[in-house]
Amino acid sequence: MKRLSNSARMLCAAILVLALLIAGCGSKSSSQTFGGSGSVSINPAELFADISTSIQQPITRALDGWDWTSFIGNFGSLLINFRNTIEMQKVTYQSTGADGQLHTMTGLLILPKAIFGGKPSVPILMYQHGTEVYRPFSPSQYLTHRGKPTDYPEVMVAAAIAATGYAVALVDYEGMGDNTNTQPHVVGEVLATQVIDLLRSSRDIIARTGSPCTWNSQLFLMGYSEGGYVTMAATRELQLNHAAEFTVSASASLSGPHDLSGVMRGVILSDNTFKSPYFVPMILTSYNYAYGGQTNLYDPATAMIAPYNTTIPPLFNGNFQSDTISEAMGMNFTVPTLIVPKSVLSQGFIDLLTDTTSPVVALLKENDSYRLPGQLDSAWVPTVPLRMIHHPDDDLVPFGNSLAAYEAFIDAGSVTVSLVEEDAVINVSTNPVKTVHVGSAFPELLRGWEWLDGFKQ
């Protein structure tokens, strides 16, 4: 883990003292109930103190790409200068899985509570998190692992935003949280449905008598990495099919893999090494789950070579971290050794992936988040404010993903879409497995939220 410099540590200490003063040297956050559901009441300054303490401790290797100095610089002031305390609760709801069946799923809801009484009327922000394979790191699981806030970086971002006056809901996704199905990784319409069903449940919870806030009818969406992709897919679904029920005020899609059939397919076929190779077999297991009834072309048994076709798929059961999967593919973190992701793929699958007319590519095209469902040679036309932010040097999810989506939207006639290049300086030269993609997350999330906040009423 990257340690704080002495000056940064001194700054943290000073802020921590201020935080404790603001908190009145109070006790740890207490549990309470409202609306018939269990919730945890949290003082944002105390949460910042927990983060500051956790930063000084060793963290899980899979998460050491998150720059917590950057979090303090970008979001720390929102927790220190909080306008509201917050209440968190796990939401259990029903939604449709990639198998077409209804399943019980979970998410995390964070609600602001006025410091001096009354109920603030606030927007709902649907926050979609990035790729995660380890179930204990699901957003809703934070409530049972509150001693390690740095294991939940995006929950901490959501908490900081909620403290300014937003109701923030984070979906766990199918296969995460309490759900033990296979994840439908980058299966756009399925994930969008799960976001919208959590939105409905969150809206109903906020409407209950004991809720600490009310909803002002504004709806925002934001997400990073896979979350940026899901944000785009959910915005599309809301605009095209749920406009009578919900109106999207603005949507911020950050560094998402929107062009699966183009840019991301190129990443898979590349002869270059890659710092997160686990995403390749993750797509196989996900698409085999989602489309196994239509085709067996994504079946890892034939799409991967031995022994990986038998050793890798079981690692996507939610009980293993991404580093473990990458190591099982041949990557080494101790003496950093990168691999070419396609080295675990069968030649037959590589050939299908290379053929742009193959059914393998057709399924990827079907899930490009900028395409119009059912009319894959056309883009949908966003009519709501939609901003994409992406670092031009992104080494995991190339900038070309957002550029392809932006150009498709503009060509289709949209006048509400914008694309911004993230200009944060991310130094990865001293760490062969550190990435620009993860390093730019906190700056992009702040920039995305600040843009959304400009629409807040």
Coordinates of C-alpha atoms in Angstrom, one line a residue:
M1 CA 0.0 0.0 0.0
K2 CA 1.2 3.5 -0.7
R3 CA 1.8 5.2 2.6
L4 CA 1.0 8.9 3.3
S5 CA 3.9 11.4 3.3
N6 CA 4.8 13.0 6.6
S7 CA 3.1 16.3 5.6
A8 CA 0.0 14.4 4.5
R9 CA -0.1 12.4 7.7
M10 CA 0.2 15.6 9.7
L11 CA -2.7 17.1 7.7
C12 CA -4.7 13.9 8.4
A13 CA -4.0 14.2 12.1
A14 CA -5.1 17.8 12.2
I15 CA -8.3 17.0 10.4
L16 CA -8.9 14.0 12.6
V17 CA -8.7 16.3 15.7
L18 CA -11.2 18.6 14.1
A19 CA -13.4 15.7 13.2
L20 CA -13.5 14.5 16.8
L21 CA -14.3 18.0 18.0
I22 CA -17.1 18.2 15.5
A23 CA -18.4 14.9 16.7
G24 CA -18.3 16.1 20.2
C25 CA -16.1 13.2 21.2
G26 CA -19.2 11.1 20.8
S27 CA -19.5 7.3 20.9
K28 CA -19.5 5.1 17.8
S29 CA -22.4 5.2 15.5
S30 CA -25.5 3.5 16.9
S31 CA -28.1 1.3 15.3
Q32 CA -31.7 2.3 15.1
T33 CA -34.8 1.5 13.0
F34 CA -37.1 3.5 10.8
G35 CA -39.8 2.4 8.5
G36 CA -39.6 -1.1 9.8
S37 CA -36.1 -1.7 8.5
G38 CA -32.8 -1.8 10.5
S39 CA -30.5 1.1 9.8
V40 CA -27.2 2.4 11.2
S41 CA -26.8 6.1 12.1
I42 CA -23.3 7.4 11.3
N43 CA -21.6 10.7 12.0
P44 CA -19.6 11.6 8.8
A45 CA -16.7 13.1 10.9
E46 CA -16.4 9.8 12.8
L47 CA -16.4 7.9 9.5
F48 CA -13.6 10.1 8.4
A49 CA -11.7 9.2 11.6
D50 CA -12.3 5.5 10.9
I51 CA -10.9 6.0 7.4
S52 CA -7.8 7.8 8.7
T53 CA -7.2 5.0 11.2
S54 CA -7.7 2.3 8.6
I55 CA -5.3 4.0 6.1
Q56 CA -2.4 3.4 8.6
Q57 CA -3.1 -0.4 8.6
P58 CA -2.2 -2.9 5.9
I59 CA -5.0 -3.3 3.4
T60 CA -6.1 -6.1 1.2
R61 CA -3.7 -6.4 -1.8
A62 CA -6.4 -6.3 -4.4
L63 CA -7.4 -2.8 -3.3
D64 CA -4.0 -1.2 -2.9
G65 CA -4.5 0.6 -6.2
W66 CA -6.9 2.9 -4.5
D67 CA -5.0 6.1 -3.5
W68 CA -6.4 7.1 -0.2
T69 CA -4.4 10.3 -0.2
S70 CA -6.4 11.2 -3.2
F71 CA -9.7 10.3 -1.4
I72 CA -8.7 12.7 1.4
G73 CA -8.0 15.4 -1.1
N74 CA -11.1 14.9 -3.1
F75 CA -13.8 13.8 -0.6
G76 CA -12.4 14.3 2.9
S77 CA -13.8 17.8 3.2
L78 CA -17.3 16.6 2.5
L79 CA -17.1 14.3 5.5
I80 CA -15.5 16.9 7.7
N81 CA -17.8 19.8 6.7
F82 CA -20.9 17.6 6.6
R83 CA -24.3 19.2 6.3
N84 CA -26.2 16.1 7.4
T85 CA -25.5 12.9 9.4
I86 CA -26.3 9.8 7.5
E87 CA -28.2 6.5 8.0
M88 CA -27.2 3.3 6.2
Q89 CA -29.3 0.2 5.7
K90 CA -29.1 -2.9 3.6
V91 CA -32.0 -3.1 1.1
T92 CA -33.4 -6.6 0.2
Y93 CA -35.5 -6.6 -3.0
Q94 CA -36.7 -8.7 -5.9
S95 CA -35.3 -8.4 -9.4
T96 CA -34.8 -10.5 -12.5
G97 CA -31.6 -12.3 -13.0
A98 CA -29.8 -13.1 -16.2
D99 CA -31.6 -16.5 -16.2
G100 CA -34.9 -14.7 -16.5
Q101 CA -36.1 -15.7 -13.0
L102 CA -36.9 -13.5 -10.0
H103 CA -34.2 -13.6 -7.3
T104 CA -33.7 -11.9 -4.0
M105 CA -31.0 -9.3 -4.3
T106 CA -29.4 -6.7 -2.1
G107 CA -28.0 -3.2 -2.1
L108 CA -27.0 -0.4 0.2
L109 CA -29.1 2.7 0.9
I110 CA -27.5 5.8 2.5
L111 CA -29.9 8.6 3.6
P112 CA -29.1 12.1 4.9
K113 CA -30.5 13.2 8.2
A114 CA -30.7 16.9 9.1
I115 CA -28.5 17.9 12.1
F116 CA -31.1 20.3 13.5
G117 CA -34.3 18.4 12.9
G118 CA -36.8 18.4 10.0
K119 CA -36.6 16.3 6.9
P120 CA -34.4 17.4 4.0
S121 CA -36.0 17.0 0.6
V122 CA -33.2 15.4 -1.5
P123 CA -32.4 13.8 -4.8
I124 CA -31.8 10.1 -5.3
L125 CA -28.4 9.2 -6.7
M126 CA -28.1 5.7 -8.1
Y127 CA -24.4 4.8 -7.7
Q128 CA -23.1 1.8 -9.6
H129 CA -19.8 0.4 -8.4
G130 CA -16.9 -1.0 -10.5
T131 CA -16.1 -4.6 -11.1
E132 CA -15.8 -6.7 -8.0
V133 CA -15.6 -10.5 -7.7
Y134 CA -15.3 -10.9 -4.0
R135 CA -18.7 -11.0 -2.4
P136 CA -17.6 -9.7 1.1
F137 CA -16.6 -6.4 -0.7
S138 CA -20.2 -5.8 -2.0
P139 CA -21.5 -2.4 -0.9
S140 CA -24.1 -3.8 1.5
Q141 CA -21.5 -5.9 3.3
Y142 CA -19.9 -2.8 4.6
L143 CA -22.5 -2.8 7.4
T144 CA -21.0 -6.0 8.8
H145 CA -17.4 -4.9 8.2
R146 CA -17.4 -1.3 9.4
G147 CA -13.9 -1.7 11.0
K148 CA -12.3 -1.7 7.5
P149 CA -13.7 1.2 5.6
T150 CA -10.8 1.2 3.2
D151 CA -12.1 -2.2 1.9
Y152 CA -15.1 -0.2 0.6
P153 CA -13.8 2.8 -1.3
E154 CA -16.9 3.5 -3.3
V155 CA -19.1 3.2 -0.3
M156 CA -17.0 5.9 1.3
V157 CA -17.5 8.1 -1.7
A158 CA -21.2 7.5 -1.6
A159 CA -21.2 8.3 2.2
A160 CA -19.4 11.6 1.5
I161 CA -21.9 12.6 -1.2
A162 CA -24.9 11.6 1.0
A163 CA -23.6 13.9 3.7
T164 CA -24.1 16.8 1.4
G165 CA -27.8 16.0 0.9
Y166 CA -28.4 13.0 -1.4
A167 CA -30.1 9.7 -0.9
V168 CA -27.5 7.3 -2.4
A169 CA -28.4 3.7 -3.4
L170 CA -25.7 1.3 -4.4
V171 CA -26.7 -2.0 -6.1
D172 CA -24.7 -5.1 -5.2
Y173 CA -25.4 -6.7 -8.6
E174 CA -26.6 -10.2 -9.1
G175 CA -24.1 -12.7 -7.7
M176 CA -23.0 -10.2 -5.0
G177 CA -24.3 -9.2 -1.6
D178 CA -26.7 -11.9 -0.4
N179 CA -27.2 -13.3 -3.8
T180 CA -25.0 -16.3 -4.8
N181 CA -25.8 -16.6 -8.5
T182 CA -23.1 -16.1 -11.2
Q183 CA -22.5 -12.4 -11.9
P184 CA -23.9 -11.1 -15.2
H185 CA -20.8 -9.0 -15.8
V186 CA -21.4 -6.4 -18.5
V187 CA -24.8 -7.8 -19.5
G188 CA -26.3 -4.4 -20.0
E189 CA -30.1 -4.9 -19.9
V190 CA -30.0 -7.3 -17.0
L191 CA -27.9 -5.0 -14.8
A192 CA -30.0 -2.0 -15.8
T193 CA -33.1 -3.8 -14.6
Q194 CA -31.5 -4.6 -11.2
V195 CA -30.6 -1.0 -10.8
I196 CA -34.1 0.2 -11.5
D197 CA -35.7 -2.3 -9.2
L198 CA -33.4 -1.1 -6.4
L199 CA -34.4 2.4 -7.3
R200 CA -38.1 1.5 -6.8
S201 CA -37.3 -0.1 -3.4
S202 CA -35.3 2.9 -2.3
R203 CA -38.0 5.3 -3.4
D204 CA -40.5 3.3 -1.3
I205 CA -38.3 3.2 1.7
I206 CA -37.7 7.0 1.6
A207 CA -41.5 7.5 1.4
R208 CA -42.0 5.7 4.8
T209 CA -43.0 7.7 7.8
G210 CA -39.8 7.1 9.7
S211 CA -37.5 8.0 6.9
P212 CA -35.1 10.9 7.8
C213 CA -35.6 12.6 4.4
T214 CA -38.1 12.9 1.6
W215 CA -37.5 12.7 -2.2
N216 CA -37.6 15.8 -4.3
S217 CA -38.2 13.8 -7.5
Q218 CA -34.8 14.4 -8.9
L219 CA -32.9 11.4 -10.1
F220 CA -29.2 11.1 -10.8
L221 CA -27.0 8.2 -11.9
M222 CA -23.2 7.8 -11.6
G223 CA -20.7 5.0 -11.8
Y224 CA -17.1 4.2 -12.5
S225 CA -15.6 1.4 -14.6
E226 CA -18.2 -1.4 -14.9
G227 CA -20.3 1.0 -12.9
G228 CA -19.9 3.6 -15.6
Y229 CA -21.1 0.9 -18.1
V230 CA -24.1 0.0 -15.9
T231 CA -24.9 3.7 -15.4
M232 CA -25.1 4.1 -19.2
A233 CA -27.2 1.0 -19.6
A234 CA -29.6 2.0 -16.8
T235 CA -29.9 5.5 -18.2
R236 CA -30.8 4.1 -21.5
E237 CA -33.4 1.7 -20.0
L238 CA -34.9 4.5 -17.9
Q239 CA -35.2 6.9 -20.8
L240 CA -36.5 4.4 -23.3
N241 CA -38.9 2.3 -21.2
H242 CA -39.6 4.0 -17.9
A243 CA -40.0 7.6 -18.7
A244 CA -43.6 7.6 -17.3
E245 CA -42.3 6.5 -13.9
F246 CA -38.9 8.2 -13.6
T247 CA -37.2 11.3 -15.1
V248 CA -33.4 11.3 -15.1
S249 CA -32.1 14.7 -14.1
A250 CA -28.5 13.9 -15.2
S251 CA -26.2 10.9 -15.6
A252 CA -22.4 10.7 -15.2
S253 CA -20.8 7.6 -16.8
L254 CA -17.2 7.4 -15.9
S255 CA -14.5 5.3 -17.6
G256 CA -16.9 2.6 -18.7
P257 CA -16.3 -0.4 -21.1
H258 CA -19.0 0.8 -23.4
D259 CA -17.6 -0.6 -26.7
L260 CA -17.4 -4.3 -25.8
S261 CA -17.5 -5.5 -29.5
G262 CA -14.8 -3.0 -30.6
V263 CA -12.3 -1.6 -28.1
M264 CA -12.6 -4.2 -25.4
R265 CA -12.6 -7.0 -27.9
G266 CA -9.3 -5.6 -29.1
V267 CA -7.9 -5.7 -25.6
I268 CA -8.8 -9.4 -25.3
L269 CA -7.2 -10.2 -28.7
S270 CA -4.1 -8.1 -28.0
D271 CA -0.6 -9.7 -27.7
N272 CA 0.2 -7.2 -25.0
T273 CA 0.4 -8.1 -21.3
F274 CA -2.4 -6.7 -19.0
K275 CA -2.6 -5.8 -15.3
S276 CA -6.0 -7.3 -14.6
P277 CA -6.4 -10.4 -16.8
Y278 CA -9.1 -11.9 -14.7
F279 CA -11.7 -9.9 -16.6
V280 CA -11.4 -12.2 -19.6
P281 CA -12.6 -15.5 -17.9
M282 CA -15.1 -13.3 -16.0
I283 CA -16.8 -12.4 -19.3
L284 CA -16.9 -16.1 -20.3
T285 CA -18.5 -17.3 -17.0
S286 CA -20.9 -14.3 -17.1
Y287 CA -22.0 -14.8 -20.7
N288 CA -22.2 -18.5 -20.3
Y289 CA -24.6 -17.9 -17.4
A290 CA -26.6 -15.3 -19.2
Y291 CA -26.7 -16.9 -22.7
G292 CA -26.1 -20.6 -22.0
G293 CA -29.6 -21.4 -23.1
Q294 CA -28.9 -19.8 -26.5
T295 CA -25.3 -20.9 -27.2
N296 CA -22.4 -22.8 -25.7
L297 CA -19.8 -20.7 -27.4
Y298 CA -19.0 -18.8 -24.2
D299 CA -18.7 -22.0 -22.2
P300 CA -15.3 -21.9 -20.4
A301 CA -15.0 -25.7 -20.9
T302 CA -14.3 -25.1 -24.6
A303 CA -13.5 -21.4 -24.8
M304 CA -10.4 -21.9 -22.5
I305 CA -7.5 -24.3 -22.7
A306 CA -6.6 -26.9 -20.1
P307 CA -6.0 -26.7 -17.2
Y308 CA -7.6 -23.2 -17.0
N309 CA -10.9 -24.4 -18.3
T310 CA -11.4 -26.4 -15.1
T311 CA -9.3 -24.4 -12.5
I312 CA -10.5 -20.9 -13.3
P313 CA -14.4 -21.0 -13.5
P314 CA -14.9 -22.2 -9.9
L315 CA -13.0 -19.1 -8.7
F316 CA -15.9 -16.9 -9.8
N317 CA -18.2 -18.1 -7.0
G318 CA -17.8 -14.9 -5.0
N319 CA -15.3 -16.3 -2.5
F320 CA -12.1 -15.3 -4.2
Q321 CA -10.5 -12.0 -4.9
S322 CA -9.5 -10.8 -8.3
D323 CA -5.8 -11.1 -7.6
T324 CA -6.2 -14.8 -6.8
I325 CA -7.9 -15.4 -10.1
S326 CA -5.2 -13.4 -12.0
E327 CA -2.5 -15.5 -10.2
A328 CA -4.3 -18.7 -11.2
M329 CA -4.0 -17.5 -14.8
G330 CA -0.2 -17.2 -14.4
M331 CA 0.2 -13.6 -13.1
N332 CA 2.7 -13.1 -10.2
F333 CA 2.4 -10.2 -7.8
T334 CA 5.4 -11.1 -5.5
V335 CA 7.9 -10.7 -8.3
P336 CA 5.6 -8.8 -10.7
T337 CA 4.9 -10.8 -13.8
L338 CA 2.2 -9.8 -16.2
I339 CA 0.5 -12.1 -18.7
V340 CA -1.3 -11.9 -22.0
P341 CA -5.0 -12.5 -21.2
K342 CA -5.8 -14.4 -24.3
S343 CA -3.1 -17.0 -23.4
V344 CA -5.8 -18.9 -21.5
L345 CA -8.2 -18.9 -24.4
S346 CA -8.6 -21.7 -26.9
Q347 CA -7.7 -21.0 -30.5
G348 CA -11.2 -21.8 -31.5
F349 CA -12.6 -19.1 -29.3
I350 CA -9.9 -16.6 -30.4
D351 CA -10.9 -17.3 -34.1
L352 CA -14.6 -16.6 -33.3
L353 CA -13.7 -13.5 -31.4
T354 CA -11.6 -12.3 -34.4
D355 CA -14.5 -12.9 -36.9
T356 CA -16.7 -9.8 -36.6
T357 CA -19.6 -11.7 -38.1
S358 CA -19.5 -14.5 -35.5
P359 CA -22.2 -15.1 -32.9
V360 CA -19.6 -14.5 -30.2
V361 CA -19.0 -10.9 -31.4
A362 CA -22.8 -10.5 -32.0
L363 CA -23.4 -11.0 -28.2
L364 CA -20.8 -8.4 -27.4
K365 CA -22.3 -6.0 -29.8
E366 CA -25.7 -6.6 -28.3
N367 CA -24.3 -5.4 -25.0
D368 CA -22.5 -2.3 -26.2
S369 CA -24.1 0.3 -23.9
Y370 CA -24.5 2.9 -26.6
R371 CA -26.4 0.7 -29.0
L372 CA -30.2 0.7 -29.4
P373 CA -31.5 -2.7 -28.2
G374 CA -32.9 -4.7 -31.1
Q375 CA -31.4 -2.3 -33.6
L376 CA -27.7 -2.9 -33.2
D377 CA -26.6 -0.8 -36.1
S378 CA -28.1 2.3 -34.4
A379 CA -27.2 4.2 -31.3
W380 CA -29.9 5.2 -28.8
V381 CA -30.2 9.0 -28.6
P382 CA -29.8 10.4 -25.1
T383 CA -32.3 13.2 -24.4
V384 CA -31.1 13.7 -20.8
P385 CA -27.9 15.3 -19.7
L386 CA -25.2 12.6 -20.0
R387 CA -21.5 13.2 -19.3
M388 CA -18.7 10.8 -19.9
I389 CA -15.4 11.4 -18.1
H390 CA -12.4 9.2 -19.0
H391 CA -8.6 9.4 -18.5
P392 CA -6.9 9.4 -21.9
D393 CA -4.2 7.1 -20.6
D394 CA -6.5 4.6 -19.0
D395 CA -4.6 1.2 -19.1
L396 CA -7.5 -1.1 -18.2
V397 CA -10.6 0.4 -19.9
P398 CA -9.2 2.4 -22.8
F399 CA -10.4 5.9 -23.5
G400 CA -11.6 4.7 -26.9
N401 CA -14.7 3.1 -25.2
S402 CA -16.1 6.5 -24.2
L403 CA -15.0 8.1 -27.5
A404 CA -16.8 5.4 -29.5
A405 CA -20.0 6.0 -27.4
Y406 CA -19.7 9.7 -27.7
E407 CA -19.3 9.7 -31.5
A408 CA -22.2 7.3 -31.9
F409 CA -24.4 9.5 -29.8
I410 CA -23.4 12.7 -31.7
D411 CA -23.9 10.9 -35.1
A412 CA -27.4 9.8 -33.9
G413 CA -28.3 13.4 -33.2
S414 CA -28.0 13.7 -29.4
V415 CA -27.3 17.3 -28.1
T416 CA -27.2 16.4 -24.4
V417 CA -24.0 14.3 -24.3
S418 CA -20.5 15.5 -23.4
L419 CA -17.1 13.8 -23.1
V420 CA -14.4 15.2 -20.8
E421 CA -10.9 13.9 -20.6
E422 CA -9.7 13.5 -16.9
D423 CA -6.5 15.4 -16.5
A424 CA -5.3 14.0 -13.1
V425 CA -1.7 13.0 -13.1
I426 CA -1.4 9.3 -12.2
N427 CA 2.1 8.0 -11.6
V428 CA 2.3 4.3 -12.1
S429 CA 6.0 4.1 -13.0
T430 CA 7.1 2.9 -9.6
N431 CA 4.6 0.0 -9.3
P432 CA 4.3 -2.5 -12.1
V433 CA 0.8 -3.5 -11.1
K434 CA -0.6 -0.1 -10.2
T435 CA -3.0 1.2 -12.9
V436 CA -4.0 4.6 -14.2
H437 CA -7.6 3.2 -14.3
V438 CA -7.8 2.8 -10.5
G439 CA -5.7 5.8 -9.8
S440 CA -8.0 8.1 -11.6
A441 CA -11.2 6.8 -9.9
F442 CA -11.4 9.3 -7.0
P443 CA -10.7 12.4 -9.2
E444 CA -13.2 11.3 -11.8
L445 CA -15.8 10.5 -9.2
L446 CA -15.5 13.9 -7.7
R447 CA -15.6 15.6 -11.1
G448 CA -18.6 13.5 -12.0
W449 CA -20.5 14.3 -8.8
E450 CA -19.7 18.0 -9.0
W451 CA -21.2 18.1 -12.5
L452 CA -24.3 16.3 -11.3
D453 CA -24.5 18.7 -8.4
G454 CA -24.9 21.6 -10.8
F455 CA -28.3 20.2 -11.6
K456 CA -29.4 19.8 -8.0
Q457 CA -32.5 21.8 -6.9

